[in-house]
Amino acid sequence: MRDMEAWDKLEGSSSPPPDWKVTVEALIRGARDSASLLSCQLQDQASGSPTRVLAEGIIHSISSALLVLDDCEKTAVPWTTNPLQASSDDRQNEVSSGKRKITRGRRAYRSRSLPNSCTTITAKTMKDAYSWRKYGQKRIYKATFPRCYYRCTHKPDRGCQATKQVQQSEEEPTMFVITYMGEHTCRSNPNKASTSESCFISFESRTTEPMMSAPLPIPKLDFDDEVVSSSSQPESSLSEELGFPETMAIEASAPPTLPLISQISFDFSRDYWEFDFMSKNEFINLDDMLNLENDGLS
DNA sequence: GCAATTTGACCCCC
DNA sequence: GGGGGTCAAATTGC
């Protein structure tokens, strides 16, 4: 599945690709194997060392992400298209509303069953790989906080149907419930041609460990808000192809103290898994950090 | 001036 | 009929 044909199968497809299960299984297998390898490599590390704590956090996050993937695979219905979505604007009617004269087409509403959706919970409305435009805000019945509606900014020019809803959590007002719906069809950005094939899963986890309190030889990379575009990833990702959001939040049972945004990426051109994570606005590659620590030991 | 956001109305689904 | 998702004019910000 490392060649362009595989991606082309996925690209813009409104029907389930035949290798959907195979893709997920390969992704899960790769992540699991890599996590196992990482565990082996860290056996030499002293328990409680910053590197090991970080790595254990990542492994835990991977495990959680795999559970989410597994769960989504069971519940989500990716690539299903709402028949209503296909028949918009084929009739125009005009509605007079006070001062406003509103021209409306036949409405094409999304199914309430939320096909191809995935809900995440995050500590903040973190930026993801896409740019969104807010198009509405609504007070929800019996809800304390309003719900905000966003759509992909590329809807007008590329017809991207992806939307997301953001609502402050009732139980935990510091958390935001983000529901992603639809799939991005705006990936083929001519201005951001990808040079390598890769996919990734990224997610936010929380840890109680004061992981970055110790001075670590962490390489500082140029990094802006958009984690994805700052790397060599294309705008698309397998998580997105699979109908998942770019970021998946996993709430740990322990009280949160420090956010850790992790990213598992697979570079098809190198047949290689990478583990990156962000802390304190620094984007850190695990390989780089391990190499630096090993260099320091030798 | 343009783009993004706000906000009230519209309209579909349950 | 009501809740909630979307539209689009008005407003705001750069």
mmCIF file of C-alpha atoms (C1' of nucleotides) in Angstrom:
data_model
loop_
_atom_site.group_PDB
_atom_site.id
_atom_site.type_symbol
_atom_site.label_atom_id
_atom_site.label_comp_id
_atom_site.label_asym_id
_atom_site.label_seq_id
_atom_site.Cartn_x
_atom_site.Cartn_y
_atom_site.Cartn_z
ATOM 1 C CA MET A 1 0.000 0.000 0.000
ATOM 2 C CA ARG A 2 3.019 2.176 -0.375
ATOM 3 C CA ASP A 3 2.465 3.269 -3.910
ATOM 4 C CA MET A 4 0.464 6.076 -5.381
ATOM 5 C CA GLU A 5 -2.194 3.762 -6.716
ATOM 6 C CA ALA A 6 -3.170 2.946 -3.184
ATOM 7 C CA TRP A 7 -3.465 6.602 -2.326
ATOM 8 C CA ASP A 8 -5.332 7.273 -5.542
ATOM 9 C CA LYS A 9 -7.805 4.657 -4.512
ATOM 10 C CA LEU A 10 -8.389 6.532 -1.335
ATOM 11 C CA GLU A 11 -8.198 10.002 -2.809
ATOM 12 C CA GLY A 12 -11.577 11.600 -3.182
ATOM 13 C CA SER A 13 -13.317 8.315 -3.138
ATOM 14 C CA SER A 14 -16.871 8.370 -1.976
ATOM 15 C CA SER A 15 -17.107 4.634 -1.794
ATOM 16 C CA PRO A 16 -15.289 2.427 0.653
ATOM 17 C CA PRO A 17 -11.943 1.369 -0.681
ATOM 18 C CA PRO A 18 -11.593 -2.379 -0.836
ATOM 19 C CA ASP A 19 -8.463 -2.348 1.333
ATOM 20 C CA TRP A 20 -9.913 -0.305 4.199
ATOM 21 C CA LYS A 21 -9.589 -3.090 6.725
ATOM 22 C CA VAL A 22 -6.193 -4.047 5.410
ATOM 23 C CA THR A 23 -5.082 -0.445 5.748
ATOM 24 C CA VAL A 24 -6.203 -0.177 9.348
ATOM 25 C CA GLU A 25 -4.695 -3.515 10.201
ATOM 26 C CA ALA A 26 -1.382 -2.505 8.647
ATOM 27 C CA LEU A 27 -1.446 0.758 10.534
ATOM 28 C CA ILE A 28 -2.239 -0.891 13.829
ATOM 29 C CA ARG A 29 0.318 -3.631 13.268
ATOM 30 C CA GLY A 30 3.014 -1.115 12.420
ATOM 31 C CA ALA A 31 2.292 1.059 15.415
ATOM 32 C CA ARG A 32 2.189 -1.930 17.731
ATOM 33 C CA ASP A 33 5.420 -3.376 16.385
ATOM 34 C CA SER A 34 7.160 -0.044 16.625
ATOM 35 C CA ALA A 35 5.962 0.410 20.164
ATOM 36 C CA SER A 36 7.343 -3.009 21.034
ATOM 37 C CA LEU A 37 10.681 -2.146 19.460
ATOM 38 C CA LEU A 38 10.734 1.095 21.351
ATOM 39 C CA SER A 39 10.104 -0.752 24.597
ATOM 40 C CA CYS A 40 13.027 -3.076 23.886
ATOM 41 C CA GLN A 41 15.322 -0.187 23.072
ATOM 42 C CA LEU A 42 14.436 1.499 26.311
ATOM 43 C CA GLN A 43 15.204 -1.432 28.564
ATOM 44 C CA ASP A 44 18.645 -0.001 29.126
ATOM 45 C CA GLN A 45 17.221 3.280 30.238
ATOM 46 C CA ALA A 46 16.903 3.763 33.965
ATOM 47 C CA SER A 47 13.354 3.708 35.256
ATOM 48 C CA GLY A 48 12.202 7.235 35.762
ATOM 49 C CA SER A 49 14.655 8.769 33.337
ATOM 50 C CA PRO A 50 13.069 11.556 31.338
ATOM 51 C CA THR A 51 13.498 9.676 28.093
ATOM 52 C CA ARG A 52 11.892 6.580 29.450
ATOM 53 C CA VAL A 53 9.045 8.504 31.009
ATOM 54 C CA LEU A 54 8.440 10.245 27.714
ATOM 55 C CA ALA A 55 8.604 7.019 25.766
ATOM 56 C CA GLU A 56 6.277 5.259 28.165
ATOM 57 C CA GLY A 57 3.843 8.091 27.793
ATOM 58 C CA ILE A 58 4.033 7.770 24.055
ATOM 59 C CA ILE A 59 3.550 4.022 24.179
ATOM 60 C CA HIS A 60 0.564 4.518 26.426
ATOM 61 C CA SER A 61 -0.790 7.055 23.976
ATOM 62 C CA ILE A 62 -0.249 4.652 21.102
ATOM 63 C CA SER A 63 -2.142 1.968 22.963
ATOM 64 C CA SER A 64 -4.973 4.369 23.650
ATOM 65 C CA ALA A 65 -5.006 5.526 20.039
ATOM 66 C CA LEU A 66 -5.160 1.962 18.844
ATOM 67 C CA LEU A 67 -8.132 1.380 21.093
ATOM 68 C CA VAL A 68 -9.804 4.443 19.615
ATOM 69 C CA LEU A 69 -8.986 3.246 16.112
ATOM 70 C CA ASP A 70 -10.387 -0.130 16.899
ATOM 71 C CA ASP A 71 -13.498 1.427 18.352
ATOM 72 C CA CYS A 72 -13.954 3.779 15.415
ATOM 73 C CA GLU A 73 -13.512 0.936 13.037
ATOM 74 C CA LYS A 74 -16.371 -0.843 14.719
ATOM 75 C CA THR A 75 -18.697 2.116 14.948
ATOM 76 C CA ALA A 76 -17.900 4.562 12.182
ATOM 77 C CA VAL A 77 -19.199 4.160 8.670
ATOM 78 C CA PRO A 78 -16.500 5.815 6.632
ATOM 79 C CA TRP A 79 -16.952 6.916 3.069
ATOM 80 C CA THR A 80 -20.698 6.753 3.263
ATOM 81 C CA THR A 81 -22.229 9.636 1.455
ATOM 82 C CA ASN A 82 -25.465 11.173 2.421
ATOM 83 C CA PRO A 83 -27.739 11.103 -0.579
ATOM 84 C CA LEU A 84 -29.091 14.436 0.542
ATOM 85 C CA GLN A 85 -25.729 16.027 0.087
ATOM 86 C CA ALA A 86 -25.645 15.262 -3.583
ATOM 87 C CA SER A 87 -28.725 17.170 -4.574
ATOM 88 C CA SER A 88 -28.282 20.694 -3.384
ATOM 89 C CA ASP A 89 -29.101 23.827 -5.308
ATOM 90 C CA ASP A 90 -31.150 22.118 -7.941
ATOM 91 C CA ARG A 91 -34.046 24.376 -7.131
ATOM 92 C CA GLN A 92 -34.102 27.936 -6.001
ATOM 93 C CA ASN A 93 -36.741 29.600 -3.923
ATOM 94 C CA GLU A 94 -36.777 33.033 -2.468
ATOM 95 C CA VAL A 95 -37.693 33.836 1.094
ATOM 96 C CA SER A 96 -38.483 37.284 2.278
ATOM 97 C CA SER A 97 -37.380 37.928 5.810
ATOM 98 C CA GLY A 98 -37.938 41.436 7.015
ATOM 99 C CA LYS A 99 -35.194 43.579 5.503
ATOM 100 C CA ARG A 100 -33.422 40.536 4.190
ATOM 101 C CA LYS A 101 -34.266 38.958 0.908
ATOM 102 C CA ILE A 102 -32.758 35.556 1.150
ATOM 103 C CA THR A 103 -32.258 33.339 -1.814
ATOM 104 C CA ARG A 104 -32.231 29.738 -0.800
ATOM 105 C CA GLY A 105 -31.652 26.597 -2.730
ATOM 106 C CA ARG A 106 -33.167 23.338 -1.795
ATOM 107 C CA ARG A 107 -31.495 22.478 1.450
ATOM 108 C CA ALA A 108 -29.256 19.490 1.657
ATOM 109 C CA TYR A 109 -29.019 18.580 5.274
ATOM 110 C CA ARG A 110 -26.606 16.172 6.788
ATOM 111 C CA SER A 111 -28.020 13.102 8.400
ATOM 112 C CA ARG A 112 -28.504 13.398 12.145
ATOM 113 C CA SER A 113 -26.846 10.045 12.494
ATOM 114 C CA LEU A 114 -23.586 11.842 11.708
ATOM 115 C CA PRO A 115 -22.043 9.525 9.158
ATOM 116 C CA ASN A 116 -18.274 9.552 8.917
ATOM 117 C CA SER A 117 -17.919 11.465 12.158
ATOM 118 C CA CYS A 118 -15.547 11.205 15.048
ATOM 119 C CA THR A 119 -15.722 13.017 18.367
ATOM 120 C CA THR A 120 -12.687 14.049 20.335
ATOM 121 C CA ILE A 121 -12.193 15.758 23.659
ATOM 122 C CA THR A 122 -9.336 18.161 24.013
ATOM 123 C CA ALA A 123 -8.045 20.536 26.627
ATOM 124 C CA LYS A 124 -8.101 23.404 24.223
ATOM 125 C CA THR A 125 -9.308 24.133 20.725
ATOM 126 C CA MET A 126 -5.997 23.090 19.334
ATOM 127 C CA LYS A 127 -5.148 23.838 15.753
ATOM 128 C CA ASP A 128 -5.219 20.945 13.399
ATOM 129 C CA ALA A 129 -3.899 20.526 9.903
ATOM 130 C CA TYR A 130 -6.774 22.356 8.308
ATOM 131 C CA SER A 131 -8.060 25.850 8.269
ATOM 132 C CA TRP A 132 -11.622 26.294 9.386
ATOM 133 C CA ARG A 133 -14.117 29.086 9.030
ATOM 134 C CA LYS A 134 -16.747 29.593 11.626
ATOM 135 C CA TYR A 135 -20.183 29.719 10.089
ATOM 136 C CA GLY A 136 -22.458 29.539 13.063
ATOM 137 C CA GLN A 137 -22.917 29.429 16.774
ATOM 138 C CA LYS A 138 -25.927 28.069 18.556
ATOM 139 C CA ARG A 139 -27.222 27.819 22.054
ATOM 140 C CA ILE A 140 -28.028 24.210 22.678
ATOM 141 C CA TYR A 141 -31.070 23.218 24.678
ATOM 142 C CA LYS A 142 -30.147 22.472 28.291
ATOM 143 C CA ALA A 143 -26.509 23.114 27.551
ATOM 144 C CA THR A 144 -24.528 25.724 29.413
ATOM 145 C CA PHE A 145 -22.207 26.559 26.586
ATOM 146 C CA PRO A 146 -23.011 27.349 22.973
ATOM 147 C CA ARG A 147 -21.915 25.110 20.148
ATOM 148 C CA CYS A 148 -19.751 26.569 17.415
ATOM 149 C CA TYR A 149 -19.891 25.368 13.853
ATOM 150 C CA TYR A 150 -16.904 25.412 11.529
ATOM 151 C CA ARG A 151 -16.443 24.354 7.960
ATOM 152 C CA CYS A 152 -13.314 23.917 5.908
ATOM 153 C CA THR A 153 -12.237 27.187 4.330
ATOM 154 C CA HIS A 154 -11.757 25.310 1.084
ATOM 155 C CA LYS A 155 -15.441 24.588 0.726
ATOM 156 C CA PRO A 156 -16.060 27.344 -1.862
ATOM 157 C CA ASP A 157 -13.042 26.674 -4.050
ATOM 158 C CA ARG A 158 -12.616 22.927 -3.654
ATOM 159 C CA GLY A 159 -16.003 21.877 -2.429
ATOM 160 C CA CYS A 160 -14.565 20.373 0.701
ATOM 161 C CA GLN A 161 -17.440 19.079 2.829
ATOM 162 C CA ALA A 162 -15.574 18.685 6.097
ATOM 163 C CA THR A 163 -17.101 20.397 9.109
ATOM 164 C CA LYS A 164 -16.494 20.381 12.791
ATOM 165 C CA GLN A 165 -18.438 21.360 15.876
ATOM 166 C CA VAL A 166 -16.804 22.669 19.001
ATOM 167 C CA GLN A 167 -18.543 22.802 22.334
ATOM 168 C CA GLN A 168 -17.259 23.364 25.819
ATOM 169 C CA SER A 169 -17.680 20.311 27.987
ATOM 170 C CA GLU A 170 -20.442 20.412 30.581
ATOM 171 C CA GLU A 171 -18.600 18.245 33.068
ATOM 172 C CA GLU A 172 -15.198 19.797 32.542
ATOM 173 C CA PRO A 173 -15.430 23.387 31.283
ATOM 174 C CA THR A 174 -11.729 23.449 30.530
ATOM 175 C CA MET A 175 -12.229 20.732 27.955
ATOM 176 C CA PHE A 176 -13.754 21.045 24.514
ATOM 177 C CA VAL A 177 -15.750 18.424 22.713
ATOM 178 C CA ILE A 178 -14.902 18.546 19.033
ATOM 179 C CA THR A 179 -16.897 16.569 16.518
ATOM 180 C CA TYR A 180 -15.464 16.205 13.055
ATOM 181 C CA MET A 181 -17.821 15.346 10.236
ATOM 182 C CA GLY A 182 -17.271 14.600 6.609
ATOM 183 C CA GLU A 183 -13.981 14.050 4.945
ATOM 184 C CA HIS A 184 -11.610 16.612 3.554
ATOM 185 C CA THR A 185 -11.497 16.681 -0.207
ATOM 186 C CA CYS A 186 -9.172 19.694 -0.258
ATOM 187 C CA ARG A 187 -5.978 17.708 0.094
ATOM 188 C CA SER A 188 -4.624 18.144 -3.426
ATOM 189 C CA ASN A 189 -3.184 21.544 -2.756
ATOM 190 C CA PRO A 190 -1.052 22.574 -5.735
ATOM 191 C CA ASN A 191 0.806 25.095 -3.610
ATOM 192 C CA LYS A 192 1.841 22.483 -1.107
ATOM 193 C CA ALA A 193 2.935 19.598 -3.250
ATOM 194 C CA SER A 194 4.123 16.777 -1.107
ATOM 195 C CA THR A 195 7.546 15.369 -1.706
ATOM 196 C CA SER A 196 7.121 12.137 0.142
ATOM 197 C CA GLU A 197 4.381 9.772 0.917
ATOM 198 C CA SER A 198 3.534 9.442 4.518
ATOM 199 C CA CYS A 199 0.632 9.131 6.845
ATOM 200 C CA PHE A 200 0.210 9.815 10.483
ATOM 201 C CA ILE A 201 -1.995 9.575 13.492
ATOM 202 C CA SER A 202 -1.675 12.343 15.972
ATOM 203 C CA PHE A 203 -3.381 12.678 19.281
ATOM 204 C CA GLU A 204 -3.215 14.565 22.473
ATOM 205 C CA SER A 205 -2.633 12.832 25.735
ATOM 206 C CA ARG A 206 -2.093 14.022 29.235
ATOM 207 C CA THR A 207 0.497 13.044 31.710
ATOM 208 C CA THR A 208 1.076 13.726 35.339
ATOM 209 C CA GLU A 209 4.807 13.419 34.943
ATOM 210 C CA PRO A 210 6.806 16.652 35.020
ATOM 211 C CA MET A 211 8.452 15.385 31.916
ATOM 212 C CA MET A 212 10.162 18.475 30.683
ATOM 213 C CA SER A 213 11.280 19.729 34.013
ATOM 214 C CA ALA A 214 14.726 18.225 33.621
ATOM 215 C CA PRO A 215 16.997 19.906 31.111
ATOM 216 C CA LEU A 216 17.082 17.662 28.094
ATOM 217 C CA PRO A 217 19.181 17.945 24.982
ATOM 218 C CA ILE A 218 16.151 18.541 22.872
ATOM 219 C CA PRO A 219 16.652 19.732 19.341
ATOM 220 C CA LYS A 220 14.699 22.844 18.671
ATOM 221 C CA LEU A 221 13.011 22.691 15.334
ATOM 222 C CA ASP A 222 11.325 25.399 13.407
ATOM 223 C CA PHE A 223 7.729 24.841 14.199
ATOM 224 C CA ASP A 224 4.604 26.762 13.694
ATOM 225 C CA ASP A 225 1.098 25.980 14.817
ATOM 226 C CA GLU A 226 0.465 23.593 12.032
ATOM 227 C CA VAL A 227 2.217 20.484 13.131
ATOM 228 C CA VAL A 228 1.435 18.648 9.968
ATOM 229 C CA SER A 229 2.553 21.174 7.421
ATOM 230 C CA SER A 230 5.716 21.893 9.309
ATOM 231 C CA SER A 231 6.898 18.405 8.613
ATOM 232 C CA SER A 232 7.211 16.661 5.312
ATOM 233 C CA GLN A 233 3.732 15.273 5.553
ATOM 234 C CA PRO A 234 1.320 15.954 2.766
ATOM 235 C CA GLU A 235 -1.855 17.691 3.742
ATOM 236 C CA SER A 236 -3.635 14.403 3.727
ATOM 237 C CA SER A 237 -3.210 11.741 6.299
ATOM 238 C CA LEU A 238 -4.338 8.218 6.709
ATOM 239 C CA SER A 239 -6.243 9.143 9.817
ATOM 240 C CA GLU A 240 -8.183 11.553 7.718
ATOM 241 C CA GLU A 241 -8.603 9.043 4.942
ATOM 242 C CA LEU A 242 -9.978 6.677 7.466
ATOM 243 C CA GLY A 243 -12.485 9.242 8.492
ATOM 244 C CA PHE A 244 -10.774 10.309 11.663
ATOM 245 C CA PRO A 245 -9.737 13.773 12.638
ATOM 246 C CA GLU A 246 -6.148 14.852 12.516
ATOM 247 C CA THR A 247 -5.992 14.919 16.250
ATOM 248 C CA MET A 248 -7.496 12.444 18.603
ATOM 249 C CA ALA A 249 -7.708 13.250 22.217
ATOM 250 C CA ILE A 250 -7.393 10.573 24.798
ATOM 251 C CA GLU A 251 -8.242 11.427 28.339
ATOM 252 C CA ALA A 252 -6.182 9.639 30.913
ATOM 253 C CA SER A 253 -7.634 8.804 34.285
ATOM 254 C CA ALA A 254 -4.943 10.752 36.081
ATOM 255 C CA PRO A 255 -5.494 14.470 36.595
ATOM 256 C CA PRO A 256 -3.973 16.424 33.753
ATOM 257 C CA THR A 257 -1.001 18.586 34.397
ATOM 258 C CA LEU A 258 0.921 18.732 31.160
ATOM 259 C CA PRO A 259 -0.400 18.229 27.679
ATOM 260 C CA LEU A 260 1.526 15.965 25.363
ATOM 261 C CA ILE A 261 0.606 16.028 21.725
ATOM 262 C CA SER A 262 1.985 12.948 20.078
ATOM 263 C CA GLN A 263 2.153 11.985 16.470
ATOM 264 C CA ILE A 264 2.823 8.642 14.896
ATOM 265 C CA SER A 265 3.784 8.920 11.279
ATOM 266 C CA PHE A 266 4.644 6.366 8.663
ATOM 267 C CA ASP A 267 6.854 7.336 5.759
ATOM 268 C CA PHE A 268 5.961 5.076 2.887
ATOM 269 C CA SER A 269 8.997 6.078 0.860
ATOM 270 C CA ARG A 270 11.299 4.897 3.655
ATOM 271 C CA ASP A 271 9.036 2.210 5.085
ATOM 272 C CA TYR A 272 9.684 3.844 8.400
ATOM 273 C CA TRP A 273 7.694 4.773 11.492
ATOM 274 C CA GLU A 274 8.402 7.961 13.367
ATOM 275 C CA PHE A 275 7.280 9.128 16.775
ATOM 276 C CA ASP A 276 7.068 12.823 17.379
ATOM 277 C CA PHE A 277 5.599 14.728 20.231
ATOM 278 C CA MET A 278 5.131 18.305 21.178
ATOM 279 C CA SER A 279 5.664 19.769 24.570
ATOM 280 C CA LYS A 280 5.976 23.353 25.620
ATOM 281 C CA ASN A 281 5.555 24.372 21.988
ATOM 282 C CA GLU A 282 8.566 22.362 20.942
ATOM 283 C CA PHE A 283 8.214 19.690 18.339
ATOM 284 C CA ILE A 284 10.436 16.789 19.259
ATOM 285 C CA ASN A 285 11.379 13.738 17.261
ATOM 286 C CA LEU A 286 11.962 10.739 19.459
ATOM 287 C CA ASP A 287 14.757 9.370 17.286
ATOM 288 C CA ASP A 288 16.602 12.669 17.430
ATOM 289 C CA MET A 289 16.259 12.811 21.172
ATOM 290 C CA LEU A 290 17.402 9.220 21.690
ATOM 291 C CA ASN A 291 20.369 9.762 19.403
ATOM 292 C CA LEU A 292 21.377 12.847 21.292
ATOM 293 C CA GLU A 293 21.066 11.055 24.605
ATOM 294 C CA ASN A 294 23.093 8.108 23.303
ATOM 295 C CA ASP A 295 25.724 10.483 21.948
ATOM 296 C CA GLY A 296 25.911 12.064 25.351
ATOM 297 C CA LEU A 297 26.392 8.684 27.017
ATOM 298 C CA SER A 298 29.148 7.517 24.694
ATOM 299 C "C1'" DG B 1 -11.390 46.838 0.776
ATOM 300 C "C1'" DC B 2 -11.300 42.290 1.981
ATOM 301 C "C1'" DA B 3 -11.800 38.489 5.005
ATOM 302 C "C1'" DA B 4 -13.502 36.540 9.107
ATOM 303 C "C1'" DT B 5 -16.945 36.469 12.583
ATOM 304 C "C1'" DT B 6 -21.500 37.288 14.513
ATOM 305 C "C1'" DT B 7 -26.206 36.588 14.647
ATOM 306 C "C1'" DG B 8 -30.985 36.026 13.517
ATOM 307 C "C1'" DA B 9 -33.736 33.516 10.280
ATOM 308 C "C1'" DC B 10 -34.669 29.483 7.729
ATOM 309 C "C1'" DC B 11 -35.631 24.733 7.342
ATOM 310 C "C1'" DC B 12 -34.966 19.661 7.994
ATOM 311 C "C1'" DC B 13 -35.333 15.779 10.987
ATOM 312 C "C1'" DC B 14 -36.912 13.468 14.993
ATOM 313 C "C1'" DG C 1 -43.551 21.373 17.272
ATOM 314 C "C1'" DG C 2 -39.015 21.864 18.827
ATOM 315 C "C1'" DG C 3 -34.113 21.205 18.507
ATOM 316 C "C1'" DG C 4 -30.317 21.756 15.934
ATOM 317 C "C1'" DG C 5 -27.631 22.519 11.495
ATOM 318 C "C1'" DT C 6 -26.992 25.873 7.898
ATOM 319 C "C1'" DC C 7 -27.441 30.190 5.427
ATOM 320 C "C1'" DA C 8 -26.329 34.788 4.534
ATOM 321 C "C1'" DA C 9 -26.704 39.815 5.784
ATOM 322 C "C1'" DA C 10 -24.557 42.667 9.029
ATOM 323 C "C1'" DT C 11 -20.747 43.698 11.699
ATOM 324 C "C1'" DT C 12 -16.037 43.764 13.032
ATOM 325 C "C1'" DG C 13 -11.109 43.528 12.451
ATOM 326 C "C1'" DC C 14 -6.966 43.960 9.909
#
